[in-house]
mmCIF file of C-alpha atoms in Angstrom:
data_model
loop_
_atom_site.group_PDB
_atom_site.id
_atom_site.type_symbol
_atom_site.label_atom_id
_atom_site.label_comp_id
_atom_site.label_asym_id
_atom_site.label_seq_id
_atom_site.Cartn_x
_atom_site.Cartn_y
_atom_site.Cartn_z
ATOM 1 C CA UNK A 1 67.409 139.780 38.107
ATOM 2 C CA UNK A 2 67.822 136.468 39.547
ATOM 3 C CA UNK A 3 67.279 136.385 43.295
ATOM 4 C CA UNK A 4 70.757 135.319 43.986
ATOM 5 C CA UNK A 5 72.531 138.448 42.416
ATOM 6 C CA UNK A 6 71.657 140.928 45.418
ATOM 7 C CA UNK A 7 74.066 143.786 45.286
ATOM 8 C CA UNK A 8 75.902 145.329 47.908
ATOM 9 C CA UNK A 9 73.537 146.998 49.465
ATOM 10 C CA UNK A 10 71.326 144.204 49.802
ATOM 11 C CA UNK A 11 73.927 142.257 51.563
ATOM 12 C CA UNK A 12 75.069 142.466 55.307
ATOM 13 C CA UNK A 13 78.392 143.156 56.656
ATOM 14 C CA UNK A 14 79.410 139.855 56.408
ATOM 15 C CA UNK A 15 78.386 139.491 52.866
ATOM 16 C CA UNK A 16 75.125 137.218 53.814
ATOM 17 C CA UNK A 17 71.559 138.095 53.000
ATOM 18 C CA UNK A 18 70.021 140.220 55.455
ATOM 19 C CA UNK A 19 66.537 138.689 55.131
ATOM 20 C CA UNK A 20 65.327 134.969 56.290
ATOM 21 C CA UNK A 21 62.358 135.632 54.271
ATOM 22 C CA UNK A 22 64.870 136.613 51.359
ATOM 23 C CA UNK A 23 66.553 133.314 51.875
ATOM 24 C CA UNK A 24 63.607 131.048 51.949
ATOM 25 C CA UNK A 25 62.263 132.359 48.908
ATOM 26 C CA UNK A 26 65.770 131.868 47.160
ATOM 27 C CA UNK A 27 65.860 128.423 48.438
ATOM 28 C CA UNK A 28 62.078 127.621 46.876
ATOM 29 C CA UNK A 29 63.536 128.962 44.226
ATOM 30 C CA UNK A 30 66.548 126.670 43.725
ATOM 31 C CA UNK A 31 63.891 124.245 44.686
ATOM 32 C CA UNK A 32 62.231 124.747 41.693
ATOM 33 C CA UNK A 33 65.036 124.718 38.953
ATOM 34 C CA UNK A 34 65.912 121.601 40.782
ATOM 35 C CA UNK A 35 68.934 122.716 41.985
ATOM 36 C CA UNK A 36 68.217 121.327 46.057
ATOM 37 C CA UNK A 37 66.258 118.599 47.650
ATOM 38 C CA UNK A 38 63.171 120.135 48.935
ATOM 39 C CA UNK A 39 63.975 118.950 52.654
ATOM 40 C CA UNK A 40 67.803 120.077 52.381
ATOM 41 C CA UNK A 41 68.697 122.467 54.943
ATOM 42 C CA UNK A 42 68.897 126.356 54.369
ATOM 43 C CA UNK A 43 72.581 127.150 54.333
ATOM 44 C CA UNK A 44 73.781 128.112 57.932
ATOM 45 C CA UNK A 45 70.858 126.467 59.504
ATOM 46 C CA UNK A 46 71.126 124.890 63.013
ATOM 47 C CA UNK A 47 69.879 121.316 63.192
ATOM 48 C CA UNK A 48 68.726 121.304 66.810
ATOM 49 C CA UNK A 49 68.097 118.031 68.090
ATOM 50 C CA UNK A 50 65.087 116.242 70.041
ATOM 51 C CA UNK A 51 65.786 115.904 74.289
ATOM 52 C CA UNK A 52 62.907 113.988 74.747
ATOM 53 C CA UNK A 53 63.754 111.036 75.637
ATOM 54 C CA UNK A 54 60.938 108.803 73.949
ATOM 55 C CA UNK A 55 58.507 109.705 71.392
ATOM 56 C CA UNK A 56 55.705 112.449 72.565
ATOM 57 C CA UNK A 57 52.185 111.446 71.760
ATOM 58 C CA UNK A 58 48.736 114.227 71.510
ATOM 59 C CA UNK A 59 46.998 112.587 73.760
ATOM 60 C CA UNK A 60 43.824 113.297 75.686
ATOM 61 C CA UNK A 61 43.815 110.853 79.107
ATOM 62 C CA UNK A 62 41.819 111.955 81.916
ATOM 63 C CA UNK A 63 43.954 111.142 85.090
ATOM 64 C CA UNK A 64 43.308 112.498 88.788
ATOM 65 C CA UNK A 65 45.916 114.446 90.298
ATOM 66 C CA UNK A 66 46.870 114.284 94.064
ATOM 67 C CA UNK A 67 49.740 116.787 95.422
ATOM 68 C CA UNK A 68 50.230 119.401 98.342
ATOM 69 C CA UNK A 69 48.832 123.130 97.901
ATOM 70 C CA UNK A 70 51.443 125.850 99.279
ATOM 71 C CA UNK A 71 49.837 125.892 102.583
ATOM 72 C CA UNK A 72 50.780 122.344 102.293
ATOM 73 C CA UNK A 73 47.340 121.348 102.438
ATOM 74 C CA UNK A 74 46.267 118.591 99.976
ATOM 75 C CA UNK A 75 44.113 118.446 96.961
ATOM 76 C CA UNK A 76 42.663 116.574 93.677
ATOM 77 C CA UNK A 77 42.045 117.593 90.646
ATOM 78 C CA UNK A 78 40.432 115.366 87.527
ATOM 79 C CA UNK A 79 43.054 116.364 84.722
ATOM 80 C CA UNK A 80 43.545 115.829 81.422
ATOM 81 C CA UNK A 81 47.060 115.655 79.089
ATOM 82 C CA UNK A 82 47.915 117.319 76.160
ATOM 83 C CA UNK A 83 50.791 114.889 75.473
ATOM 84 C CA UNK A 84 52.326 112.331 76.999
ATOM 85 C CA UNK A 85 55.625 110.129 76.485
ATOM 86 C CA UNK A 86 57.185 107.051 78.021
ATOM 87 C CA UNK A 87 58.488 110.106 80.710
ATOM 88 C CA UNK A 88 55.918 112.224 81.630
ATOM 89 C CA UNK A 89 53.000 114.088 80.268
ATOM 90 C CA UNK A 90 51.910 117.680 79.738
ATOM 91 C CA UNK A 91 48.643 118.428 82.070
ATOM 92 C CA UNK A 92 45.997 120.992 81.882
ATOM 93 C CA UNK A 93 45.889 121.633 85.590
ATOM 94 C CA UNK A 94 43.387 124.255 87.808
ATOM 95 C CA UNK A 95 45.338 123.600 90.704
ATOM 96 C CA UNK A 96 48.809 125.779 91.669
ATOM 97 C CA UNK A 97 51.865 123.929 91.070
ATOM 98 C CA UNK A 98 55.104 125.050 91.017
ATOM 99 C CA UNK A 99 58.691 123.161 89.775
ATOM 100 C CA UNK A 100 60.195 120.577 91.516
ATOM 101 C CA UNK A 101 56.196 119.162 93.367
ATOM 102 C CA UNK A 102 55.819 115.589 94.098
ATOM 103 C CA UNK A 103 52.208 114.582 92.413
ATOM 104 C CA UNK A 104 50.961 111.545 92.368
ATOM 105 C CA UNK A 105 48.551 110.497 88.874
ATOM 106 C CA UNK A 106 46.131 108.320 88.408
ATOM 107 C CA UNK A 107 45.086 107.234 85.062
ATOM 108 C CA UNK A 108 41.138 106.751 84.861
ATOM 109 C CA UNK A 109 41.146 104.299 82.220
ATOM 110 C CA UNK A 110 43.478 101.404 83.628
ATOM 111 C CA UNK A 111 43.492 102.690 87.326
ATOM 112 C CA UNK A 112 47.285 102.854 87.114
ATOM 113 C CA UNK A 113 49.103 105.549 90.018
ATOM 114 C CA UNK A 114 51.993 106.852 88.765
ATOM 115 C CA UNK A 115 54.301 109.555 90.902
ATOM 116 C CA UNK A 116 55.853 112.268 89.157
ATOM 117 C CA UNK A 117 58.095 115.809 89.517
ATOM 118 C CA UNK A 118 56.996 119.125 87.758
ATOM 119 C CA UNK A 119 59.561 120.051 85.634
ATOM 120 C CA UNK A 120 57.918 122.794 83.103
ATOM 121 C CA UNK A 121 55.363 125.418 84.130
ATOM 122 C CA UNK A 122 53.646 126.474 80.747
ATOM 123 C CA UNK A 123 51.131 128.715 79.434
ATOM 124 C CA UNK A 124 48.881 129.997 82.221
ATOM 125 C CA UNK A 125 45.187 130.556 81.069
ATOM 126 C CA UNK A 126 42.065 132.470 83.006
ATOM 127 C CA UNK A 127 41.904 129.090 85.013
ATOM 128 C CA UNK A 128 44.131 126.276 84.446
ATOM 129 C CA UNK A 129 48.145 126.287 83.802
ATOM 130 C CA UNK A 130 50.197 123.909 81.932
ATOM 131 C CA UNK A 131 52.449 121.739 83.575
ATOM 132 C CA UNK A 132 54.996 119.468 81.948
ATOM 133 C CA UNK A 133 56.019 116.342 84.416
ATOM 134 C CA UNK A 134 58.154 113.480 84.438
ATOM 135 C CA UNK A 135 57.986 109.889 85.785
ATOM 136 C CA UNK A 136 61.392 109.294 88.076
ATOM 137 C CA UNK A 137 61.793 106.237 85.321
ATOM 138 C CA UNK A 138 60.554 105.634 82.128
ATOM 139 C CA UNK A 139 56.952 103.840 82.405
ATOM 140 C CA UNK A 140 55.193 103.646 79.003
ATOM 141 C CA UNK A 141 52.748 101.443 80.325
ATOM 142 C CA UNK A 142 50.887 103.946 82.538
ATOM 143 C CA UNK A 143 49.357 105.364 79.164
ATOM 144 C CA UNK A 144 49.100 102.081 77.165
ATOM 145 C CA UNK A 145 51.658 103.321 75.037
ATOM 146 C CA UNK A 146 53.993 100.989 72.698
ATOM 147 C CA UNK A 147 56.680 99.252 74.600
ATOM 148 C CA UNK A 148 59.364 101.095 71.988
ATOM 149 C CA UNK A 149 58.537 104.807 72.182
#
């Protein structure tokens, strides 16, 4: 039995394969007898495009972080990112932040300051959170990056 004769049983209500895993190993398959381009799309899939609007970077910068506690009382933090784009960066941060805080950066490399808005609160860990921020405009050069990211 070829894996694209699945009998009725086998198929949903709308007549598709019930299985992704089904599918993918149909479409290695086709793949295979040459049939498809390896990159081509599985049939029905959802191209979902990229909102970043510059090209993200893994990058490990050490920058200081300077922002307002809740009690609005003040604090800094030596940070580092996990990424970073012509728009913001994703910090490892000990400090509470929540969306929508003013921070101000500092890269410790080029002594660059840099204020930014937290716009993502990630994966909190045991002691530090993620936090994704952005610059209010785009400013490659704060990380050293390529003029066209």
């Amino acid at each position: 039995m070829l894996l694209g004769d699945l009998s009725e049983s086998q198929r949903g209500p709308s007549g598709k394969n019930m299985s992704r895993i089904f599918d993918a190993i149909k479409n290695a398959q086709r793949v295979r007898e040459g049939k498809v381009h390896p990159n081509a799309p599985v049939e029905g899939a959802v191209e979902i495009p990229d909102r970043r609007r510059s090209r993200r970077w893994s990058l490990d910068v050490s920058v200081y972080v300077y922002g307002h506690g809740p009690s609005k009382e003040p604090f800094h933090e030596e940070a580092h990112t996990l990424h970073v784009n012509a728009n913001g960066a994703l910090l490892l941060l000990s400090a509470p932040v929540k969306r929508g805080q003013i921070l101000l950066l500092t890269n410790r490399l080029t002594e660059k300051e840099q204020d930014c808005r937290v716009v993502f609160i990630g994966t909190q860990r045991s002691s530090t959170v993620e936090a994704g921020v952005a610059f209010p405009l785009t400013n490659p050069e704060f990380w050293n990056l390529p003029a066209q990211t």
